[in-house]
Tab-separated table of C-alpha atoms in Angstrom:
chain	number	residue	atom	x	y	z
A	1	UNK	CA	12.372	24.072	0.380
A	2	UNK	CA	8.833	22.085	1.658
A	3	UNK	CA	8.420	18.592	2.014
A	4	UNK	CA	7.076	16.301	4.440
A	5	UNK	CA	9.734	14.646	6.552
A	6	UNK	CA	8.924	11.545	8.891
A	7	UNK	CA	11.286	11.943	12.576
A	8	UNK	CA	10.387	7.930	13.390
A	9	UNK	CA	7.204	8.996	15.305
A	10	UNK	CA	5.323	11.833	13.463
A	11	UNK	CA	5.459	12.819	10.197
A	12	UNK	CA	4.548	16.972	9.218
A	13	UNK	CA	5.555	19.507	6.731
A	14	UNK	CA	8.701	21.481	6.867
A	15	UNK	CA	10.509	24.594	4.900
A	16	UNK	CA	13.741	23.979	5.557
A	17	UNK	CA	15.029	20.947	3.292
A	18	UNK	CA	17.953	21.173	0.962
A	19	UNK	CA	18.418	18.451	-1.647
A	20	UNK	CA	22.003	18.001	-3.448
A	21	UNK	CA	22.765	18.714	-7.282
A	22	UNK	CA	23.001	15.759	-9.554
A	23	UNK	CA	25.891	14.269	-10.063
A	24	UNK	CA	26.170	11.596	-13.367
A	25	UNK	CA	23.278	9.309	-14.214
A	26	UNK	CA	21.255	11.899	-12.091
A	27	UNK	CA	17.724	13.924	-12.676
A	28	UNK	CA	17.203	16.838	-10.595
A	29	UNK	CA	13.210	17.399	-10.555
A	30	UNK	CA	10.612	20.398	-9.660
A	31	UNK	CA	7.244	18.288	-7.884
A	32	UNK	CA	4.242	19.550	-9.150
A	33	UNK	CA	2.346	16.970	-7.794
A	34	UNK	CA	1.882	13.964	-5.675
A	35	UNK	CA	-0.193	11.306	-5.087
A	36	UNK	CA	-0.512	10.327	-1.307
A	37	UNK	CA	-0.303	6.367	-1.457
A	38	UNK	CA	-1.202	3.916	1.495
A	39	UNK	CA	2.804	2.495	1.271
A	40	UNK	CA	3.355	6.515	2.754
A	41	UNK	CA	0.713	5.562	5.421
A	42	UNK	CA	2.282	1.910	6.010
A	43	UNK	CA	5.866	3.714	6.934
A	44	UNK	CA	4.388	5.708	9.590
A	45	UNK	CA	2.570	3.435	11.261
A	46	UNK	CA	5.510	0.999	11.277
A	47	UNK	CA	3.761	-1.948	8.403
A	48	UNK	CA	6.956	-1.179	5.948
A	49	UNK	CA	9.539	-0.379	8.006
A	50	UNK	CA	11.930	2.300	6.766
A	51	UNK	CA	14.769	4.206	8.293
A	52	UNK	CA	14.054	7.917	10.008
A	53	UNK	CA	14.713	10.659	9.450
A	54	UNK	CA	13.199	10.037	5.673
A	55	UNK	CA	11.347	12.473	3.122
A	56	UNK	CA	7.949	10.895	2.155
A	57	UNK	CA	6.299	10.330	-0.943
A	58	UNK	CA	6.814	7.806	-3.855
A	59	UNK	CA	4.154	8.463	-6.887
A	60	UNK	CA	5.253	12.411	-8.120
A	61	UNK	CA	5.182	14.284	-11.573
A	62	UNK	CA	7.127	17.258	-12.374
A	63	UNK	CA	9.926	19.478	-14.568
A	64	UNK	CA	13.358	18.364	-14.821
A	65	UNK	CA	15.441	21.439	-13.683
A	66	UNK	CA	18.678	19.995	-14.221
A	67	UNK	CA	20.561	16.485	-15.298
A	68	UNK	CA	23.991	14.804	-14.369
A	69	UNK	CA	26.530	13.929	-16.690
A	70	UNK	CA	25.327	11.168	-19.358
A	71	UNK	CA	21.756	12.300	-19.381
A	72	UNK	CA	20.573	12.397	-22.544
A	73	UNK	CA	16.445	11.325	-22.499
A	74	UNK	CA	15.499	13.850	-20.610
A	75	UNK	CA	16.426	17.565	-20.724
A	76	UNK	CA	15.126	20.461	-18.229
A	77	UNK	CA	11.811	21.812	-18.744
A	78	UNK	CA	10.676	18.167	-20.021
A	79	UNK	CA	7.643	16.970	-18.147
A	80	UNK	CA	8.053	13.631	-16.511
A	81	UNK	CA	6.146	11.114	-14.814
A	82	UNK	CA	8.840	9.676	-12.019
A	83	UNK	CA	9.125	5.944	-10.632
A	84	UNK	CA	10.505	4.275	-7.472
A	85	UNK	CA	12.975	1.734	-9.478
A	86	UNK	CA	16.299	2.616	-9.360
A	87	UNK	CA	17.449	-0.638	-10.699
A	88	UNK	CA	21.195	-0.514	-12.240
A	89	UNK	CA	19.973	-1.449	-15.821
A	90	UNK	CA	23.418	-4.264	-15.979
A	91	UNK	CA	22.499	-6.850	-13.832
A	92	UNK	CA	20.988	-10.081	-14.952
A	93	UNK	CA	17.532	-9.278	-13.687
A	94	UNK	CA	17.601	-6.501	-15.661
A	95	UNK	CA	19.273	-7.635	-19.040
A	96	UNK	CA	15.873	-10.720	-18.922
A	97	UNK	CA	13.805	-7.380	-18.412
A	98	UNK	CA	12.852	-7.683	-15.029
A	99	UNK	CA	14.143	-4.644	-13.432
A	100	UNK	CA	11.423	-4.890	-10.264
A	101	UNK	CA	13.473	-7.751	-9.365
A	102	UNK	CA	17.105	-5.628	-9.489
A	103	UNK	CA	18.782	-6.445	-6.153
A	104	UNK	CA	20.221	-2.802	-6.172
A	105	UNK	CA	17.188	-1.392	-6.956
A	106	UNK	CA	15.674	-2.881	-3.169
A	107	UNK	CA	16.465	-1.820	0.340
A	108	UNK	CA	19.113	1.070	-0.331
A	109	UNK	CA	17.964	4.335	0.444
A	110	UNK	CA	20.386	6.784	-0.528
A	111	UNK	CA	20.339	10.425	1.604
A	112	UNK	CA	20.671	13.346	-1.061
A	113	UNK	CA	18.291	15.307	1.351
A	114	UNK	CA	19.498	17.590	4.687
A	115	UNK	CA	18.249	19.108	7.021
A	116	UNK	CA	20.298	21.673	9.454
A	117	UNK	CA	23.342	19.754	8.158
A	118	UNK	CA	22.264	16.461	8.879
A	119	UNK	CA	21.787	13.854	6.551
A	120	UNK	CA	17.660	12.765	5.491
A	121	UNK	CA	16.954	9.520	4.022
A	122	UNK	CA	15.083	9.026	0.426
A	123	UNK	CA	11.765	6.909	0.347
A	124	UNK	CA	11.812	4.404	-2.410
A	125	UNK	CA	14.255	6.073	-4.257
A	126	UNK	CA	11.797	8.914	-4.746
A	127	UNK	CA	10.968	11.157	-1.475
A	128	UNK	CA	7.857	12.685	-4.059
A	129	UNK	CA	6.365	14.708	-1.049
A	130	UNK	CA	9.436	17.466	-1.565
A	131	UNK	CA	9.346	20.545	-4.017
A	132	UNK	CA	12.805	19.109	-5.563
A	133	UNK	CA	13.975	15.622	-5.628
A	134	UNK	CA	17.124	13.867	-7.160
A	135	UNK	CA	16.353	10.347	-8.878
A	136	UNK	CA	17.953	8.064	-11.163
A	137	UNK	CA	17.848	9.233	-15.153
A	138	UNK	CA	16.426	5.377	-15.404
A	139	UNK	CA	13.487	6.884	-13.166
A	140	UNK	CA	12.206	9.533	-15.006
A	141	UNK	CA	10.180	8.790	-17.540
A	142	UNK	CA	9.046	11.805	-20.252
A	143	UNK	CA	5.528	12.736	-20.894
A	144	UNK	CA	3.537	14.379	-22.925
A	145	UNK	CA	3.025	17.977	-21.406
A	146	UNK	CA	-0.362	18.295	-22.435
A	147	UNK	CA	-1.195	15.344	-19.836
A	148	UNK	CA	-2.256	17.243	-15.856
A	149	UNK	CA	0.401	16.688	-13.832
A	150	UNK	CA	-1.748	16.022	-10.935
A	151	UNK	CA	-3.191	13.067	-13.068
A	152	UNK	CA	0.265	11.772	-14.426
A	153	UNK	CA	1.513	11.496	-10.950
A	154	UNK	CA	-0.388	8.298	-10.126
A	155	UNK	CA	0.826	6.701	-13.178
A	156	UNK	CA	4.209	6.245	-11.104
A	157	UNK	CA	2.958	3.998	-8.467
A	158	UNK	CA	-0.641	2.803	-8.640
A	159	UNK	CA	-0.902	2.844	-11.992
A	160	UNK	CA	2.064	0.966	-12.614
A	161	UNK	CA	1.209	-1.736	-9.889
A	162	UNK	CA	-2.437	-2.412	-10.294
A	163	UNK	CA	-2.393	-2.016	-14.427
A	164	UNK	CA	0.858	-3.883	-14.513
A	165	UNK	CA	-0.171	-6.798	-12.180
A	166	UNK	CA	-3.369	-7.523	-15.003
A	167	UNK	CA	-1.243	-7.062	-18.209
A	168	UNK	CA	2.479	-8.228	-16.931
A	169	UNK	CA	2.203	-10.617	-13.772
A	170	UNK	CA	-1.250	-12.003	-14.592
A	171	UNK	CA	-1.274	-11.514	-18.135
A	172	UNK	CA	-4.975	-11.370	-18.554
A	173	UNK	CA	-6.834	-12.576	-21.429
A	174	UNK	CA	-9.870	-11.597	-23.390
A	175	UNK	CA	-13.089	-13.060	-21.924
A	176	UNK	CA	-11.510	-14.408	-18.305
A	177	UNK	CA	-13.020	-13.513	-15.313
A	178	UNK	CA	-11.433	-11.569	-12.725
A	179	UNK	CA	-12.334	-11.287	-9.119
A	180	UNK	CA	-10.763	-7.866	-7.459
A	181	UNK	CA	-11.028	-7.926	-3.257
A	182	UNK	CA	-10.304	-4.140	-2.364
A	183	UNK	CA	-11.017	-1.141	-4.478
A	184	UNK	CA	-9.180	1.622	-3.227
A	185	UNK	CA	-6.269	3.514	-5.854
A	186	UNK	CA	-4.844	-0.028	-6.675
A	187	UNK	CA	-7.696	-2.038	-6.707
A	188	UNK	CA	-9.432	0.490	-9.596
A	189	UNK	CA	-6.090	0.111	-11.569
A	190	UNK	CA	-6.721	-3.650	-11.366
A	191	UNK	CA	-10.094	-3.061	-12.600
A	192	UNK	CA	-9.489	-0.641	-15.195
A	193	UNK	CA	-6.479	-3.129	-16.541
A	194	UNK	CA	-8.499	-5.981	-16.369
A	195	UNK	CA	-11.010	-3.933	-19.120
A	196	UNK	CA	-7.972	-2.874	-21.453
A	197	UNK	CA	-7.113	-6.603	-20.829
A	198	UNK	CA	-10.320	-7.726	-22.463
A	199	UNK	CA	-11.830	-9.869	-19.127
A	200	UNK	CA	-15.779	-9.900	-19.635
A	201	UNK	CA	-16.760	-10.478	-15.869
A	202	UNK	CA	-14.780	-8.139	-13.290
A	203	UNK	CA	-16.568	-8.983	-9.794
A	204	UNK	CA	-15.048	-5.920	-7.393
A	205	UNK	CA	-15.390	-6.845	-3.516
A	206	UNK	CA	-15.466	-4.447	-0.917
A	207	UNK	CA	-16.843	-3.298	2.324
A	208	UNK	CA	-17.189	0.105	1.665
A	209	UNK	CA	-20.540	0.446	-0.397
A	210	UNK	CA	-19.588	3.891	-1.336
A	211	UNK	CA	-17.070	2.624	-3.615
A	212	UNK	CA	-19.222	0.999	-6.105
A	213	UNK	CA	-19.866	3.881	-8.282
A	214	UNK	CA	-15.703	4.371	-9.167
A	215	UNK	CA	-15.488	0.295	-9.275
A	216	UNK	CA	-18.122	0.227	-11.973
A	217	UNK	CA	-16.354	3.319	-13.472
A	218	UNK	CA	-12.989	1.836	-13.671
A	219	UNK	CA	-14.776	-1.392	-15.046
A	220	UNK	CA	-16.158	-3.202	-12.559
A	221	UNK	CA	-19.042	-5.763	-14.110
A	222	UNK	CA	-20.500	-6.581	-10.683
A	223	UNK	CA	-19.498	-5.205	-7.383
A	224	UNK	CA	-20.433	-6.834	-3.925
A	225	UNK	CA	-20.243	-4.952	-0.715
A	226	UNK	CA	-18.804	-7.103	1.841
A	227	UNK	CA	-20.537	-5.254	4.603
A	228	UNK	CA	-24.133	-6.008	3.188
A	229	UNK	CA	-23.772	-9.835	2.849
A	230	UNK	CA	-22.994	-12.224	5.709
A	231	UNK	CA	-20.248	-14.455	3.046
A	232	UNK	CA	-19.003	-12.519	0.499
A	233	UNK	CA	-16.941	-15.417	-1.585
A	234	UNK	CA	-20.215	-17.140	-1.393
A	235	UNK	CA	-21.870	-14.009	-3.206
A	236	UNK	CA	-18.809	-14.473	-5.687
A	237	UNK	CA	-19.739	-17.744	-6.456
A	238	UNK	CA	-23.308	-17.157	-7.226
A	239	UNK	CA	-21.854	-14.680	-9.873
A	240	UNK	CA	-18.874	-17.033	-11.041
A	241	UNK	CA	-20.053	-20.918	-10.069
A	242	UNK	CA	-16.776	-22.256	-10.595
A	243	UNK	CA	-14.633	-19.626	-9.542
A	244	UNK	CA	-12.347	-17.137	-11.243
A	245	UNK	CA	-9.527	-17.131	-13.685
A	246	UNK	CA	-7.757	-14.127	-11.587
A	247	UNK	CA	-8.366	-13.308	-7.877
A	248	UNK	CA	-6.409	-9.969	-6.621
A	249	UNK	CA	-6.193	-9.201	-3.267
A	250	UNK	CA	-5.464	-5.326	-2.876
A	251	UNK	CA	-6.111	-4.896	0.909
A	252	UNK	CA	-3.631	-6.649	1.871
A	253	UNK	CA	-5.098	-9.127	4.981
A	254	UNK	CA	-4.176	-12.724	5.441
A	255	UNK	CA	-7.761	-13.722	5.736
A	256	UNK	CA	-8.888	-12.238	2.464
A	257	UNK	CA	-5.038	-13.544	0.861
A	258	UNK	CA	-7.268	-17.083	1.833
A	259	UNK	CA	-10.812	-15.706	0.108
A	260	UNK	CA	-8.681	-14.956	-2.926
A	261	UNK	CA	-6.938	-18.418	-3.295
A	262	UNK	CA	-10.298	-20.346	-2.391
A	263	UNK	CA	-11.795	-17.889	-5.229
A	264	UNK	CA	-10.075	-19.434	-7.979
A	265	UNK	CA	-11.561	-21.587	-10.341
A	266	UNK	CA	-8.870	-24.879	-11.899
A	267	UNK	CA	-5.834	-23.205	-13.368
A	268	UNK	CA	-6.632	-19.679	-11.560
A	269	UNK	CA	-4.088	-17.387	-10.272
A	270	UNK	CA	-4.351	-15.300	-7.166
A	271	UNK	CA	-2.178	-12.240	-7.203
A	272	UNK	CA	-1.161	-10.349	-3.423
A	273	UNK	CA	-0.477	-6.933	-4.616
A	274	UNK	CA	-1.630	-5.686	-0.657
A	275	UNK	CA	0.632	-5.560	1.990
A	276	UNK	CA	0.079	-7.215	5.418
A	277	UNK	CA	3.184	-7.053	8.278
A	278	UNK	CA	6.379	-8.136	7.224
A	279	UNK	CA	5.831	-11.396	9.573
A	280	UNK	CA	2.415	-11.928	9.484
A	281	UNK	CA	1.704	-15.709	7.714
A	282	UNK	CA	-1.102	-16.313	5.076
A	283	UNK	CA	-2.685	-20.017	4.923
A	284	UNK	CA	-4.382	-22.407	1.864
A	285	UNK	CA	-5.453	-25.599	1.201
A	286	UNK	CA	-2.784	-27.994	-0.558
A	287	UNK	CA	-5.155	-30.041	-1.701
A	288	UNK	CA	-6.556	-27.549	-4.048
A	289	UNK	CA	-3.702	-26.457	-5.507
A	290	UNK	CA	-3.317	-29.879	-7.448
A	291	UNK	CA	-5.627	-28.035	-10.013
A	292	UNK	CA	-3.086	-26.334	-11.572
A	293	UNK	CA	-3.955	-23.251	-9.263
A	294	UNK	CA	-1.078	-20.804	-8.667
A	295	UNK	CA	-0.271	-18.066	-5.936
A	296	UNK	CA	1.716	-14.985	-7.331
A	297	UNK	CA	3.439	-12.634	-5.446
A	298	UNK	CA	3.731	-9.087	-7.562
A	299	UNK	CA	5.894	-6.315	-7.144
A	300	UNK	CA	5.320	-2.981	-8.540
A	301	UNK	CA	2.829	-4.487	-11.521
A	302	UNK	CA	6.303	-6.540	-12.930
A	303	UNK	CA	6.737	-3.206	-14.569
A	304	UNK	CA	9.265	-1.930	-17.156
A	305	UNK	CA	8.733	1.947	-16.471
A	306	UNK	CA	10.392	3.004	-19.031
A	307	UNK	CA	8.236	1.296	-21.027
A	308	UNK	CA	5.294	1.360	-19.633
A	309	UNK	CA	4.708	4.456	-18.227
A	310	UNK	CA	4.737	6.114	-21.665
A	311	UNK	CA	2.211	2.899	-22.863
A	312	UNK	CA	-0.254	4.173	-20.243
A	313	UNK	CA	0.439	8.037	-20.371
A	314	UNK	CA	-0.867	7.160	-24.621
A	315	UNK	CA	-3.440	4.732	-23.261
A	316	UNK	CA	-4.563	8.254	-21.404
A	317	UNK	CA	-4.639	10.054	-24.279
A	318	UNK	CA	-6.600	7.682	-25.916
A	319	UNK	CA	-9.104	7.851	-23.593
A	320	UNK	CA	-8.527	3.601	-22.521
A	321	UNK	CA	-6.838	4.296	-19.582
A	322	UNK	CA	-8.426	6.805	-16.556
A	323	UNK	CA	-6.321	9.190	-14.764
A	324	UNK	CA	-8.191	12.346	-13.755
A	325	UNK	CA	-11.187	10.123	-12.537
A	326	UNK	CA	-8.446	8.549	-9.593
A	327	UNK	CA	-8.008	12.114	-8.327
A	328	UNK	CA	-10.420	12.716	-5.764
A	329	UNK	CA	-9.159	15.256	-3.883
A	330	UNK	CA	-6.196	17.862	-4.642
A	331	UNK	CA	-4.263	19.272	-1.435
A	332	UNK	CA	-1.574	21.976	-0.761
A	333	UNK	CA	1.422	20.141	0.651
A	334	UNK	CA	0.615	22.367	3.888
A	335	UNK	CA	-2.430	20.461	4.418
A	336	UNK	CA	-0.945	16.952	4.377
A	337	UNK	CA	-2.122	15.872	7.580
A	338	UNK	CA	-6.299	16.392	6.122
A	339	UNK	CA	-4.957	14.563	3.583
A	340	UNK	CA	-3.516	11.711	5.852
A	341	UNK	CA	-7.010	11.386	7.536
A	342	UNK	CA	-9.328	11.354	4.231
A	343	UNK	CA	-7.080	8.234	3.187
A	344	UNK	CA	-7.127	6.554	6.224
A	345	UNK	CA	-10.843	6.887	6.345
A	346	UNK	CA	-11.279	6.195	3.126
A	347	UNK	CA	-13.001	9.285	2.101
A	348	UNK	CA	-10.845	8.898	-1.169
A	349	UNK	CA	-9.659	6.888	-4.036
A	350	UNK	CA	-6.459	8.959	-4.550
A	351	UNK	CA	-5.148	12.495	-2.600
A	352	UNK	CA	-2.658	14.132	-4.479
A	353	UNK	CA	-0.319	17.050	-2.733
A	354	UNK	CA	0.313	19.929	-4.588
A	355	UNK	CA	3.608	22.480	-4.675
């Protein structure tokens, strides 16, 4: 079968990858789509590192084909939306309900993939970017089939994060103010949870002018292009004197971790959902956190996907929560590296590979 492996040094598509049956607990699934996601980007140039030979890909949608022994929520043929967390579901983390923080659910890549005999490893429990994968049952998540598949793929990663950091880590309230620095596929999650939330001014930053037509779209109340203005936090402030209730910082750069925290009006939060280098160090002021300010550290929106993924695959249906509008571009696996070079040049919000 197709997928795209990564050797250490260059990632590209192949046809010869063979993926195990399920054994108990297990959900063999058919990719129909996935959404290429800058964590994919961040293992191949060496930000996240991961162990080679891996199959890419982490935010997929699909058919189950078959289930292990002890399966019973999903059946093949159902449509599913999948997730990365693998978390055991027995632990204490996960008895309080917060499975992102599962200790077996982090660092353990399993290897149900091959390749010429030899053993492949699994990105985040998921490897997405292959016509069949083998996850958890606690990972797939059913869906109603009438939602696109190439839509309900992003609900397993960038949905989850940037939705899930307004309305689980942040807990937004109605009429707060929310300041959102980046607004590429998890920044316009942020923005659209911060509407559902209820927040009345959503300030987006960015330097890409081009993005402030999907920032407003997503719900964006002002948007300030960084490139345009010589001090962009100072442009902020003219909008919110006194700073913000929520800063997010989506890009995922120590100096704009700082413009976040600095951002915050008394009893603000700032939230790092983007991902510098695994050593790089972020400063702040002391002083100012004596005003009841708080820095928050998120991981994967603090999300229960079993729970929420179905929440926002309704919200979808309701028409509260956009999905098709994140697509901007649908590729055949075969063109993945086109795909690779639109997202790092930020020609789009969200590519999504297609089998």
């Amino acid at each position: 079968m197709r997928g795209v492996v990564f050797d250490g040094k260059q990632a590209r598509v192949v046809d010869d990858l063979e993926v195990r049956d399920p054994g108990p607990g297990e959900v063999l699934v058919a990719i129909r789509a996935a959404g290429l996601c800058h964590s994919d980007l961040s293992v191949m140039d060496g930000t996240i590192p991961f162990p080679p030979p891996v199959v890419l890909g982490h935010e997929g949608a699909g058919v189950v084909e078959a289930v292990g022994e002890g399966v019973t929520h999903v059946a093949p043929g159902d449509h599913v939306s999948l997730s990365t967390l693998a978390n055991c579901g027995a632990c204490a983390d996960c008895d309080r309900g917060r499975p992102t923080m599962c200790r077996k659910a982090i660092g353990r890549p399993g290897q149900p993939f091959s390749r010429g005999g030899e053993p492949l490893h699994q990105f985040a429990s998921n490897s997405a970017f292959a016509e069949r994968t083998l996850v958890k049952a606690v990972q797939a998540v059913r869906i109603p089939a009438d939602i696109p598949l190439t839509s309900a793929a992003l609900i397993g990663c960038g949905v989850l994060t940037g939705v899930g950091a307004v309305l689980n880590r942040a807990r937004v309230d109605n009429g707060e103010t929310v300041v959102v620095i980046g607004t590429g596929g998890i920044g316009l999650n942020v923005l659209q949870g911060a509407r559902i939330a209820g927040a009345t001014t959503i300030v987006a930053v960015d330097a890409n002018p081009a993005k402030e037509a999907a920032a407003r779209q997503f719900g964006a109340t002002h948007f300030i292009d960084a490139s345009a203005v010589a001090d962009s936090p100072a442009a902020v402030r003219e909008i919110l004197p006194t700073g913000a209730d929520h800063a997010f910082e989506c890009v995922g750069r120590v100096g704009l971790i700082r413009q976040a925290v600095d951002l915050l009006d008394r009893h603000g939060q700032a939230v790092l959902l983007g991902v510098p280098g695994f050593d790089e160090e972020a400063s702040f002021l002391v002083s100012s956190m004596y005003l009841d300010k708080t820095i928050m550290g998120c991981r994967y929106g603090s999300s229960r996907p079993q729970r929420d993924i179905a929440l926002y695959a309704e919200l979808y249906r309701q028409g509260r929560l956009l999905l098709d509008e994140l697509v901007t571009q649908v590729y055949p696996v075969e063109d993945f590296a086109r795909a690779v070079d639109d997202a790092q040049h930020g020609r789009v919000a969200r590519g999504v590979l297609t089998f």
